[in-house]
mmCIF file of N, CA and C in Angstrom:
data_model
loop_
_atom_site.group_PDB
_atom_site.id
_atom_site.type_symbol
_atom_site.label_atom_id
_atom_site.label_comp_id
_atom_site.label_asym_id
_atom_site.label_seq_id
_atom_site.Cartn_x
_atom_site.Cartn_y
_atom_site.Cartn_z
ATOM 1 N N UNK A 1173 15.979 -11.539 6.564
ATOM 2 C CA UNK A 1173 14.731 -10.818 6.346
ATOM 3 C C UNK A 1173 13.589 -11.831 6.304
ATOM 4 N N UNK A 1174 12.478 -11.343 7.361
ATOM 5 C CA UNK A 1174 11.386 -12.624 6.958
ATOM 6 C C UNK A 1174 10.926 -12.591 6.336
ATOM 7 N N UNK A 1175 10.195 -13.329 5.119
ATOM 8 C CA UNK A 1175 9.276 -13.560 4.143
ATOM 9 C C UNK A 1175 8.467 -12.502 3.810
ATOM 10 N N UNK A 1176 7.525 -12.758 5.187
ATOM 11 C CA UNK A 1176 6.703 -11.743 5.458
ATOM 12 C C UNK A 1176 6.436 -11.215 6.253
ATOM 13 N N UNK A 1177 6.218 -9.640 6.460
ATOM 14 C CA UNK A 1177 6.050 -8.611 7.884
ATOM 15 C C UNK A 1177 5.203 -7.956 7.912
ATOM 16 N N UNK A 1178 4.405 -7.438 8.790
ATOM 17 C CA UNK A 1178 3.382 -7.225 8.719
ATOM 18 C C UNK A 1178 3.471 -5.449 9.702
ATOM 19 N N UNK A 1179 2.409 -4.239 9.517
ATOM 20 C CA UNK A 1179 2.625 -2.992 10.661
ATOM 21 C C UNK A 1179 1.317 -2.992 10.689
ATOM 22 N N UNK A 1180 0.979 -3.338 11.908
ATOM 23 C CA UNK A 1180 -0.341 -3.132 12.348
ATOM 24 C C UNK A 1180 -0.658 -1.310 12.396
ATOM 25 N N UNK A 1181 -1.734 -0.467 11.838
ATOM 26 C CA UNK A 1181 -2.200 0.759 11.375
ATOM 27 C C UNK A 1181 -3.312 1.284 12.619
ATOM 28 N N UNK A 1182 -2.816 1.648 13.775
ATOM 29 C CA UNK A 1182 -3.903 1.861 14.742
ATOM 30 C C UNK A 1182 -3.932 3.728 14.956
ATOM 31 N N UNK A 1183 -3.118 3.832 14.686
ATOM 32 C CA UNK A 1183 -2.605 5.223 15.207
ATOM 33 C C UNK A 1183 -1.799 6.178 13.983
ATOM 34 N N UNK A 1184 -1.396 7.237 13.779
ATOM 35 C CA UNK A 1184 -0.831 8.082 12.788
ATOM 36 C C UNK A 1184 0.640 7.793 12.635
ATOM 37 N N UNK A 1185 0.715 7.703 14.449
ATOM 38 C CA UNK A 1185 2.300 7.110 14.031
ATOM 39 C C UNK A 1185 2.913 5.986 12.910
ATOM 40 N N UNK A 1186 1.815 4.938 13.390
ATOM 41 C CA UNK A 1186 2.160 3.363 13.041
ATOM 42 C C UNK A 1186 2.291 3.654 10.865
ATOM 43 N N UNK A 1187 1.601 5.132 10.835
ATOM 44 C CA UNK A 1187 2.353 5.624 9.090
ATOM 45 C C UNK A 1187 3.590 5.297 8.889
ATOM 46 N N UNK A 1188 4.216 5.940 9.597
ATOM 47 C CA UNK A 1188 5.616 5.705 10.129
ATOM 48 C C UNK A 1188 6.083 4.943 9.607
ATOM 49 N N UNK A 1189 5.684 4.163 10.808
ATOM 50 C CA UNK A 1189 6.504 2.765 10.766
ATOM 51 C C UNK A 1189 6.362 2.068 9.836
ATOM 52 N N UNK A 1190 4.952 1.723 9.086
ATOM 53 C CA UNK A 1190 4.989 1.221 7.986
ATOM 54 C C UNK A 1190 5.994 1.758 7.012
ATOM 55 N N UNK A 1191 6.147 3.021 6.897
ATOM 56 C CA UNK A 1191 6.499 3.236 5.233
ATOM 57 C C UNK A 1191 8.028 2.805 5.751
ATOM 58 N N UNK A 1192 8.620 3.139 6.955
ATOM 59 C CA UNK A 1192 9.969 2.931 7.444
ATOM 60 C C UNK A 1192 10.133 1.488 6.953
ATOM 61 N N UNK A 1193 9.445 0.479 7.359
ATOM 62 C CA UNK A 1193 9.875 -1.019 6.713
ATOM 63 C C UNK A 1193 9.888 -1.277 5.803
ATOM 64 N N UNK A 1194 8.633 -0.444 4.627
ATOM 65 C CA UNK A 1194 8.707 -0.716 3.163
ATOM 66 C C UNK A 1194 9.543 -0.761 2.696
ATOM 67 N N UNK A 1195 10.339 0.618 2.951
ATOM 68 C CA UNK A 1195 11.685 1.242 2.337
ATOM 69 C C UNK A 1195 12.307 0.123 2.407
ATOM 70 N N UNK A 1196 12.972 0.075 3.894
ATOM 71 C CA UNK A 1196 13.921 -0.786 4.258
ATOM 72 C C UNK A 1196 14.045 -2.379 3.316
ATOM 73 N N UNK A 1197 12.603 -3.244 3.236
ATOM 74 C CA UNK A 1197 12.513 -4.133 2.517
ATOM 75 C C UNK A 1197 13.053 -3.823 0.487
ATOM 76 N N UNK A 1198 12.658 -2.734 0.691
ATOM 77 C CA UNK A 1198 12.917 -2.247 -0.808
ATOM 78 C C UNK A 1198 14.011 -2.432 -1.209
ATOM 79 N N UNK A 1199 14.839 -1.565 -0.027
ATOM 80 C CA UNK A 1199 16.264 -1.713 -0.065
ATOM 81 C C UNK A 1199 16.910 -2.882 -0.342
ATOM 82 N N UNK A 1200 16.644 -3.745 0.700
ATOM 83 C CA UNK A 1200 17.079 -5.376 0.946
ATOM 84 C C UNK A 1200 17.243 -5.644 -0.759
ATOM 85 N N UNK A 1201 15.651 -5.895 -1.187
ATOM 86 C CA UNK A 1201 15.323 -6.337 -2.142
ATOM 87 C C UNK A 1201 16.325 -6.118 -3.372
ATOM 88 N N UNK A 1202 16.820 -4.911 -3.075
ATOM 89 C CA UNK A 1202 17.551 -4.107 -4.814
ATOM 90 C C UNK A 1202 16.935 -3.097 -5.085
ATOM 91 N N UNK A 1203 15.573 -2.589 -4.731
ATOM 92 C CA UNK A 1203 15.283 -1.379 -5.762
ATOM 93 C C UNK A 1203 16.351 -0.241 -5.458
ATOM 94 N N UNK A 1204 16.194 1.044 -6.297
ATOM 95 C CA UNK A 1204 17.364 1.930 -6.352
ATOM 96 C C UNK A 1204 16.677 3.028 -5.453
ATOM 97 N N UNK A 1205 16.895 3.928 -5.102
ATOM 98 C CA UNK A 1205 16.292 5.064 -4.411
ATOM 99 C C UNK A 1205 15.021 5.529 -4.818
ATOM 100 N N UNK A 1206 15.156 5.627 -6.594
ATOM 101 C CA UNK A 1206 14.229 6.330 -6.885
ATOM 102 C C UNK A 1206 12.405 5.207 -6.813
ATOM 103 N N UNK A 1207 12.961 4.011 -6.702
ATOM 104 C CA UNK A 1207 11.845 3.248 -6.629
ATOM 105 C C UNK A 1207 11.266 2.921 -4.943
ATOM 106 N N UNK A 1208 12.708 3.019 -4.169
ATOM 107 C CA UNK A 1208 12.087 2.888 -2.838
ATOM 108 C C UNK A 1208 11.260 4.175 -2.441
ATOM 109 N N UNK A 1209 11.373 5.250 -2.803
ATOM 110 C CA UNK A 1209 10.496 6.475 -2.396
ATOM 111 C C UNK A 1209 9.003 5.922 -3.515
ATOM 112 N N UNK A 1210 9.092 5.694 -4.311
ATOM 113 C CA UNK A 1210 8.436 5.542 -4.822
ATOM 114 C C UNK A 1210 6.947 4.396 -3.821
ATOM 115 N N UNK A 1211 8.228 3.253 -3.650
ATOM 116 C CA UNK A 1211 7.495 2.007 -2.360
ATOM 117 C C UNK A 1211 6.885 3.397 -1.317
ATOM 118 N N UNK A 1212 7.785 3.394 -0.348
ATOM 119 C CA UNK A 1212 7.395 4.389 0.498
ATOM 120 C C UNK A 1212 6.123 5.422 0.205
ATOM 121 N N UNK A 1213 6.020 6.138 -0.600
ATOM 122 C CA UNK A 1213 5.107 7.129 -0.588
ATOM 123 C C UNK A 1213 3.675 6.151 -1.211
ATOM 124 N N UNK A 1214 3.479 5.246 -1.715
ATOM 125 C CA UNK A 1214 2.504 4.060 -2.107
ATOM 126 C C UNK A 1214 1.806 3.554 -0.103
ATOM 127 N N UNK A 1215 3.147 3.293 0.152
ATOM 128 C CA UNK A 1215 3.143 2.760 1.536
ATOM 129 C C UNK A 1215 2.230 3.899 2.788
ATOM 130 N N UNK A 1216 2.565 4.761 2.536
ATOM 131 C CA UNK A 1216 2.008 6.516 2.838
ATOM 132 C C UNK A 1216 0.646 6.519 2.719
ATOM 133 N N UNK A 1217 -0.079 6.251 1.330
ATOM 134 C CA UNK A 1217 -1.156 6.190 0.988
ATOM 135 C C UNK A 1217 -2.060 5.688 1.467
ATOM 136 N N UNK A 1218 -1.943 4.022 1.366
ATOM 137 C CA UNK A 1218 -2.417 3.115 1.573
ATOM 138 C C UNK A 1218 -2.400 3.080 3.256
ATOM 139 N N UNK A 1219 -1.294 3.344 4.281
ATOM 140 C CA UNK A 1219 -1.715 3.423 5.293
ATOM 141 C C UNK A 1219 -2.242 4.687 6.016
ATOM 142 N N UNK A 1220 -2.453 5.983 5.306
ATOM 143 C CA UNK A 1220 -3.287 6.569 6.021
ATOM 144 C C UNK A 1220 -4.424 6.291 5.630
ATOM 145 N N UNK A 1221 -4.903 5.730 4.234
ATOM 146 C CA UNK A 1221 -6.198 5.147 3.962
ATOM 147 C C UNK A 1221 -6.739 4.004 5.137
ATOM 148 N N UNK A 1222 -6.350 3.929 5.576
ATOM 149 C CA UNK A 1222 -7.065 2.656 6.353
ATOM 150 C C UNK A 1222 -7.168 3.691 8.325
ATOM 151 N N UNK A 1223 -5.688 4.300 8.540
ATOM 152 C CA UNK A 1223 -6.182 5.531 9.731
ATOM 153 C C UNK A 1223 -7.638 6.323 9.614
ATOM 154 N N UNK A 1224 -7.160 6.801 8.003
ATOM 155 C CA UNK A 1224 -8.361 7.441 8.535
ATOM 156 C C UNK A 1224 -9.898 7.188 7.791
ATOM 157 N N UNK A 1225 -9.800 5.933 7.156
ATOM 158 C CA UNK A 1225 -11.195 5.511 6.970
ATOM 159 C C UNK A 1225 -11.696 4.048 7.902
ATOM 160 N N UNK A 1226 -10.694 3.539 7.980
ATOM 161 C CA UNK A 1226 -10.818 2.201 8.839
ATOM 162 C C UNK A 1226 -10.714 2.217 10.289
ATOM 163 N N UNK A 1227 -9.710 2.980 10.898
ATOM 164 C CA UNK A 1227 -9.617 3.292 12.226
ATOM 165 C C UNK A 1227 -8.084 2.074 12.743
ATOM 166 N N UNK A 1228 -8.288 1.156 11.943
ATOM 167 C CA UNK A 1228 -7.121 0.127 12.177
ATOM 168 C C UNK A 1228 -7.188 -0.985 11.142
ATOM 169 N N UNK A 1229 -6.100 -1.599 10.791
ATOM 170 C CA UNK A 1229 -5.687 -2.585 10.034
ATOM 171 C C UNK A 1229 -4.139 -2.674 9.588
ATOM 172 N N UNK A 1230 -4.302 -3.561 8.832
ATOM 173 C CA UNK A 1230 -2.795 -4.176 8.937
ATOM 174 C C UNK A 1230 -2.072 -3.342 7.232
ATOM 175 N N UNK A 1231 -0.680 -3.460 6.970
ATOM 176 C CA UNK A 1231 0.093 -3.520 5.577
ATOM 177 C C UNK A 1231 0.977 -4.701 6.009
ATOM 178 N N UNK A 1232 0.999 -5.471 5.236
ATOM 179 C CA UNK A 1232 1.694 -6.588 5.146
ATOM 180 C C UNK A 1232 2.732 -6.879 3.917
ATOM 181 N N UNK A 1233 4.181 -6.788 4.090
ATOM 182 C CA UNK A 1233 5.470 -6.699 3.232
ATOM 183 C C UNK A 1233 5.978 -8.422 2.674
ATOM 184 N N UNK A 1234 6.208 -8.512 1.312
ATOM 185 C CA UNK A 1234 6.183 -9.785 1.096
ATOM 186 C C UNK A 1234 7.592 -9.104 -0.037
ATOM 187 N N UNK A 1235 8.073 -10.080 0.071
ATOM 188 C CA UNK A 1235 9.724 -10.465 -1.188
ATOM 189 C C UNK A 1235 8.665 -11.508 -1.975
ATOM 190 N N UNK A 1236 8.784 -11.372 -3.481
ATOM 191 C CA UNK A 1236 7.933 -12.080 -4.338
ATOM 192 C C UNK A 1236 9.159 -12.347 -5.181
ATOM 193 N N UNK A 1237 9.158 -13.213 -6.102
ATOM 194 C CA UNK A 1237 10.366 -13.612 -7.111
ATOM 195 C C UNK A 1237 9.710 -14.930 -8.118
ATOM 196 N N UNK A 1238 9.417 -14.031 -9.308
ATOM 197 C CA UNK A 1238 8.801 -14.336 -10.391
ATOM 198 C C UNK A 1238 9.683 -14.898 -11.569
ATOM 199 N N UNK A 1239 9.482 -15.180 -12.794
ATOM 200 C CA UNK A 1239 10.448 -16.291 -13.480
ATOM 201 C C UNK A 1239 11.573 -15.582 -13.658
ATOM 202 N N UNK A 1240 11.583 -14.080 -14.180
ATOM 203 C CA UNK A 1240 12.980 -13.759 -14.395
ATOM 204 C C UNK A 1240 12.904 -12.113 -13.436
ATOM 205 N N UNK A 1241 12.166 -11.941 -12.057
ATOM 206 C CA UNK A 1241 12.621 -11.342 -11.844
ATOM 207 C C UNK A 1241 12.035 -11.316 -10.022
ATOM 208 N N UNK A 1242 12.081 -9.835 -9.341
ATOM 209 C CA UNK A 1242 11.611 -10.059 -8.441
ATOM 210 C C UNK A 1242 11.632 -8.220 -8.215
ATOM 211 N N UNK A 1243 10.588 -8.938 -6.519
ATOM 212 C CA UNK A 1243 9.794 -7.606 -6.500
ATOM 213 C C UNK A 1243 9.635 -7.587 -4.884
ATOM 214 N N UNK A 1244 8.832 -6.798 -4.399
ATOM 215 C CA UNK A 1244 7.901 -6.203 -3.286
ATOM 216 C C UNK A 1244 6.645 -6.270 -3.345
ATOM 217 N N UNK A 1245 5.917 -7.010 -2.621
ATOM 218 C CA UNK A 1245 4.234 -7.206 -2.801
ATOM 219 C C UNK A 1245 4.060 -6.552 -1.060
ATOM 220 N N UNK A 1246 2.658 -5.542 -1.264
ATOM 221 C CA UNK A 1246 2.260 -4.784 -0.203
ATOM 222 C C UNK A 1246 0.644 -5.270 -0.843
ATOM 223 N N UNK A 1247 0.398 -5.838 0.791
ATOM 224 C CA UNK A 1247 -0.925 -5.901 0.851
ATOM 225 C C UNK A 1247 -1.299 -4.821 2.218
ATOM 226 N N UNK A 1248 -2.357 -4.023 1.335
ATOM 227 C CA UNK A 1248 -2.814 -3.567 3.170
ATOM 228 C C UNK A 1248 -4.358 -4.109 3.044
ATOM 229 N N UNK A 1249 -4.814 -4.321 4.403
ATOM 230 C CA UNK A 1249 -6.094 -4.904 5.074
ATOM 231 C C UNK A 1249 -6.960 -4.041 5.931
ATOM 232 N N UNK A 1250 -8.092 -4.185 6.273
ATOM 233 C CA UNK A 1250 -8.757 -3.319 6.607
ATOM 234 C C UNK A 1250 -10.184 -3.900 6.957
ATOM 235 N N UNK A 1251 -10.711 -3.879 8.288
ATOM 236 C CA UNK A 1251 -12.048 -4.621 8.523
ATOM 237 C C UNK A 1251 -13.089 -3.001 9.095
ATOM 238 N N UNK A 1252 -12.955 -1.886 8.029
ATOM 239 C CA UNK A 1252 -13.456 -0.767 7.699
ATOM 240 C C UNK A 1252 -14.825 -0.914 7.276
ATOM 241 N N UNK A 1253 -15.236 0.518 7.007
ATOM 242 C CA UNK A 1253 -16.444 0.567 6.370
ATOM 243 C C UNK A 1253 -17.040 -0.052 5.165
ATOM 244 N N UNK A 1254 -15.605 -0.243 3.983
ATOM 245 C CA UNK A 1254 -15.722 -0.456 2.685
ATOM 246 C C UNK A 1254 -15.264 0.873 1.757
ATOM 247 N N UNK A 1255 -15.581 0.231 0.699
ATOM 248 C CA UNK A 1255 -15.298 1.357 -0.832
ATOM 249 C C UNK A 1255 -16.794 1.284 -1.247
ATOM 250 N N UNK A 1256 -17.468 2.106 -1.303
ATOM 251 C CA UNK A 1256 -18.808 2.112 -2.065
ATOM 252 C C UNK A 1256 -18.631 1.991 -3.701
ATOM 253 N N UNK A 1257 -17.881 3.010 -3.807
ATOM 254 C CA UNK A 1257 -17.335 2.878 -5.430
ATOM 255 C C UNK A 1257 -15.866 2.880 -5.513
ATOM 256 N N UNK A 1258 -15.583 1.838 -6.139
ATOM 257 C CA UNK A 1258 -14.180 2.145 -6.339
ATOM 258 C C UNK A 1258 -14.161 2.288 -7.676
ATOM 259 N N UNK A 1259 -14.997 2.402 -8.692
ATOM 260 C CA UNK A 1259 -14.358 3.336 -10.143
ATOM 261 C C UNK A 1259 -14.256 4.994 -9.743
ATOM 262 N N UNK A 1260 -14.937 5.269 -8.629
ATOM 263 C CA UNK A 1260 -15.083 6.913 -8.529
ATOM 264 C C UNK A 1260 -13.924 6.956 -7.323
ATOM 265 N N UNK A 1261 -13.609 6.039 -6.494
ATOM 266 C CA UNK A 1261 -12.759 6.389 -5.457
ATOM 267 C C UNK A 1261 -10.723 6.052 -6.023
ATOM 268 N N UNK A 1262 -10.927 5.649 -7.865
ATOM 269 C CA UNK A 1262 -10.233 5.534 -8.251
ATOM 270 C C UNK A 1262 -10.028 6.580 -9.100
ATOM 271 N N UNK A 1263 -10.366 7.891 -9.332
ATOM 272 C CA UNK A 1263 -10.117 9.059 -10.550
ATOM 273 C C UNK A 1263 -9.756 9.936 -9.404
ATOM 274 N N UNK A 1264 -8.706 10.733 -10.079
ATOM 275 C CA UNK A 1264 -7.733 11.576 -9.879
ATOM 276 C C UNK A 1264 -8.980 12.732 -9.163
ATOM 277 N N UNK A 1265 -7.892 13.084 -8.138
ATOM 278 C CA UNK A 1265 -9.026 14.484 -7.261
ATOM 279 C C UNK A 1265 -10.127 13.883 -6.716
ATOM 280 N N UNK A 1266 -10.604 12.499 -6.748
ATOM 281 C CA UNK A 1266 -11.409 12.130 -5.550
ATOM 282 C C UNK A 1266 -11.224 12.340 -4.580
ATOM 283 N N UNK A 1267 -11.677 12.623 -3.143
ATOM 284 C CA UNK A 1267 -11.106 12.930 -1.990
ATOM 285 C C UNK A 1267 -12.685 13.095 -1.064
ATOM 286 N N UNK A 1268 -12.786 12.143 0.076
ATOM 287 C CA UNK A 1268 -13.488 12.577 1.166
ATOM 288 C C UNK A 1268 -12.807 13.042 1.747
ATOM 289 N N UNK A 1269 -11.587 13.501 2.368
ATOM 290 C CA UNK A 1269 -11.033 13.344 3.501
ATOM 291 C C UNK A 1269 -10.762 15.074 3.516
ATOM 292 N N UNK A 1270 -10.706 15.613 2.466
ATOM 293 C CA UNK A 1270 -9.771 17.130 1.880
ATOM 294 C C UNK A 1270 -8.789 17.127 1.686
ATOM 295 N N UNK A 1271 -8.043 15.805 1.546
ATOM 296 C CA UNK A 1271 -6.731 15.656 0.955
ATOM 297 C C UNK A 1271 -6.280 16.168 -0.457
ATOM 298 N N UNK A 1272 -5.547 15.602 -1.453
ATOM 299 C CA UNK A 1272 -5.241 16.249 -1.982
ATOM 300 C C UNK A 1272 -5.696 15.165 -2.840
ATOM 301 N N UNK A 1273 -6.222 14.088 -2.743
ATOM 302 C CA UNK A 1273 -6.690 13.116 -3.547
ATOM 303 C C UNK A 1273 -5.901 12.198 -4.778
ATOM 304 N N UNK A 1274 -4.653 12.375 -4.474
ATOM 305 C CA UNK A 1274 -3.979 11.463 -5.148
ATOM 306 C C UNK A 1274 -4.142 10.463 -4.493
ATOM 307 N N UNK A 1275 -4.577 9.719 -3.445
ATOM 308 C CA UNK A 1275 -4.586 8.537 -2.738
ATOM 309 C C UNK A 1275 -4.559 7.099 -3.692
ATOM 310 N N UNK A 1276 -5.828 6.680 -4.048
ATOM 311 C CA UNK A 1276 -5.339 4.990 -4.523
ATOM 312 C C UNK A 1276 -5.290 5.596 -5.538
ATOM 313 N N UNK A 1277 -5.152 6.285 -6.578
ATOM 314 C CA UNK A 1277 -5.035 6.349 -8.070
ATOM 315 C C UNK A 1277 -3.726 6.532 -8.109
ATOM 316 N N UNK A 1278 -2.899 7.456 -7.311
ATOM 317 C CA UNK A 1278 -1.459 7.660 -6.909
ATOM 318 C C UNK A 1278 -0.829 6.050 -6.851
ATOM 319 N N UNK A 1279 -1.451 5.602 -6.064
ATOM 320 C CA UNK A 1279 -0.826 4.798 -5.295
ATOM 321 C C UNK A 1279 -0.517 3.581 -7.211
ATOM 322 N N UNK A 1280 -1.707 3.640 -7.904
ATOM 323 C CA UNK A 1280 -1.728 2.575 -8.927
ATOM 324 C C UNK A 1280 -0.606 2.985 -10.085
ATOM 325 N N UNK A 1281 -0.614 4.429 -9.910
ATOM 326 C CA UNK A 1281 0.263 4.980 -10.963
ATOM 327 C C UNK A 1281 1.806 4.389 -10.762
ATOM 328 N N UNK A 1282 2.293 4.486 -8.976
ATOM 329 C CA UNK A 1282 3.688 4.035 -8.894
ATOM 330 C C UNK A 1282 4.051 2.243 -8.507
ATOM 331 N N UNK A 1283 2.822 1.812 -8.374
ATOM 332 C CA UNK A 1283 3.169 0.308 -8.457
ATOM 333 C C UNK A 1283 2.844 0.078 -10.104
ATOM 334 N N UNK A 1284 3.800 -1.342 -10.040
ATOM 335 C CA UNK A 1284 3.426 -2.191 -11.123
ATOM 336 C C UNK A 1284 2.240 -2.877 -11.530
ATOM 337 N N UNK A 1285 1.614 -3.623 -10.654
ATOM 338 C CA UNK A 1285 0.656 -4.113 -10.236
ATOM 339 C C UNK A 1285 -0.375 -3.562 -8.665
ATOM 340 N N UNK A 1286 -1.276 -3.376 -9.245
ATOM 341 C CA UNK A 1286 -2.716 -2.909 -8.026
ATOM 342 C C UNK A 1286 -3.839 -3.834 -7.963
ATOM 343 N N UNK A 1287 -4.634 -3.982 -7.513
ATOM 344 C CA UNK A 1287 -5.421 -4.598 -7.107
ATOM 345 C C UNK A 1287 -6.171 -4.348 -5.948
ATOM 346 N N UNK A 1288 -8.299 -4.175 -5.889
ATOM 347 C CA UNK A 1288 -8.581 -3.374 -4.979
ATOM 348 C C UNK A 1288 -9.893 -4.630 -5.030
ATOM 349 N N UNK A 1289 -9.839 -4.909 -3.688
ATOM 350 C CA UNK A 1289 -11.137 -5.367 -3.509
ATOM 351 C C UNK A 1289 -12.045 -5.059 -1.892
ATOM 352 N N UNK A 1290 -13.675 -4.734 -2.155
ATOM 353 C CA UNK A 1290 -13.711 -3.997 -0.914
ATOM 354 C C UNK A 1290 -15.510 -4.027 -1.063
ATOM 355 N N UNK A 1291 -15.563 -4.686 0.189
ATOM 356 C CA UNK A 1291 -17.116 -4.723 0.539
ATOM 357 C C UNK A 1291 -17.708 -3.846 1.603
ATOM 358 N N UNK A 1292 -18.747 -3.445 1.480
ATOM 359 C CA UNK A 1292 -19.610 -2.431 2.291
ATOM 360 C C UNK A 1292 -19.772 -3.202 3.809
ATOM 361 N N UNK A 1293 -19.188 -2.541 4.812
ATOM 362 C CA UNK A 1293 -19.433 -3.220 6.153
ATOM 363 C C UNK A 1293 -18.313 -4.332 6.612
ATOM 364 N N UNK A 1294 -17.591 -4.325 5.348
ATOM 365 C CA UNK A 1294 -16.604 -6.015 5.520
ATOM 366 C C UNK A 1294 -14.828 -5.091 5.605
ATOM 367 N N UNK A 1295 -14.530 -4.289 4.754
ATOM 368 C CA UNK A 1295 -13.561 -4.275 4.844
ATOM 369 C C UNK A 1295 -13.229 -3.993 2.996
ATOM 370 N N UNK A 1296 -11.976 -4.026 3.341
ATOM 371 C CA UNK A 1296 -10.862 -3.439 2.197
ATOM 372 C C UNK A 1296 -9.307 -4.603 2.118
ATOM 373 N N UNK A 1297 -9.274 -4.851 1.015
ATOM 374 C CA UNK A 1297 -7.791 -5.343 0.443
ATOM 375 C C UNK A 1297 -7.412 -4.933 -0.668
ATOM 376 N N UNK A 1298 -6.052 -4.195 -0.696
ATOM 377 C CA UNK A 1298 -5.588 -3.654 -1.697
ATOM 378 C C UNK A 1298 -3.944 -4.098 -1.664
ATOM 379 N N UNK A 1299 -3.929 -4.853 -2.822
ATOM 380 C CA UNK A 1299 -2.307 -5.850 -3.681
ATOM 381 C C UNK A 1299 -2.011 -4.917 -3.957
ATOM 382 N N UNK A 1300 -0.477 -4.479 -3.691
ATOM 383 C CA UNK A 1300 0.313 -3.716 -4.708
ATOM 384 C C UNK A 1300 1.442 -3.957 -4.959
ATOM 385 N N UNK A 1301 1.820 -4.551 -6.102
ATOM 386 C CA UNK A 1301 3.686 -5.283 -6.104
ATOM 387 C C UNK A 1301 4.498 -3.599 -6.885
ATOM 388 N N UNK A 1302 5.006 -4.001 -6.760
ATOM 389 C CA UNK A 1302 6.349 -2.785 -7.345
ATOM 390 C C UNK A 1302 7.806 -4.156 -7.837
ATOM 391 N N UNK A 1303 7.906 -4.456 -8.937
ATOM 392 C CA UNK A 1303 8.773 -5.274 -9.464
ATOM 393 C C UNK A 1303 10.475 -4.470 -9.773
ATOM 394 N N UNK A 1304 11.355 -5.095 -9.769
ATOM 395 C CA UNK A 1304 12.730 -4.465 -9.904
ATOM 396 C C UNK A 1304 12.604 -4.458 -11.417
ATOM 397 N N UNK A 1305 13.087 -3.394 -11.836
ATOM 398 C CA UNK A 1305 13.354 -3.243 -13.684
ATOM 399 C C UNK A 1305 15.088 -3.863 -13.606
#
């Protein structure tokens, strides 16, 4: 398994494929079912966030292994519009899109660690590890 892998996000399909590798890495890794759906549907989020606000960008899959344990780090990327607000694009039932608006607040609830950073005109990066219990 390499280090790190990357699913380029151009198209609806490439959802897909991302969440398909998350899993798979999840797997590798050790998590149990209930945490790889967990990866996966995080993975879901985060790459239709970037379809359909960015138009294209990357999720990038990393094996992390910390003093006594280890994990899954998902970065996705994005050279998008931006987050204007992310305290408001972070509360439950936000939604431009008419989704159902669990998007990044969802996404923070089932990782361990989140992390959102995002400039107007520049783009979007959002860390999300999911650690093995």
């Amino acid at each position: 398994m390499d280090p790190q892998s990357c699913v380029n996000i151009k198209k609806e399909w490439d959802i897909v494929g991302a969440r398909q590798l998350g899993r798979e890495m999840a797997k590798q890794v050790g998590f149990g079912t209930v945490d790889q759906a967990r990866v996966a549907t995080a993975i879901s989020e985060l790459a239709r966030n970037i379809y359909l606000y960015a138009e294209h960008g990357k999720i990038c899959f990393e094996v992390i292994k910390g003093e006594k344990k280890q994990g899954l780090c998902m970065i996705a990327l994005d050279n998008g519009p931006g987050i204007s607000d992310i305290s408001r694009a972070m509360q439950d039932g936000y939604t431009t899109s008419g989704g159902l608006g669990a998007g990044l607040p969802g996404v923070k609830r089932l990782m361990d660690d989140f992390d959102i950073e995002s400039e107007i005109g520049k783009g979007t990066r959002i860390k999300a590890v999911k650690w093995i219990r």
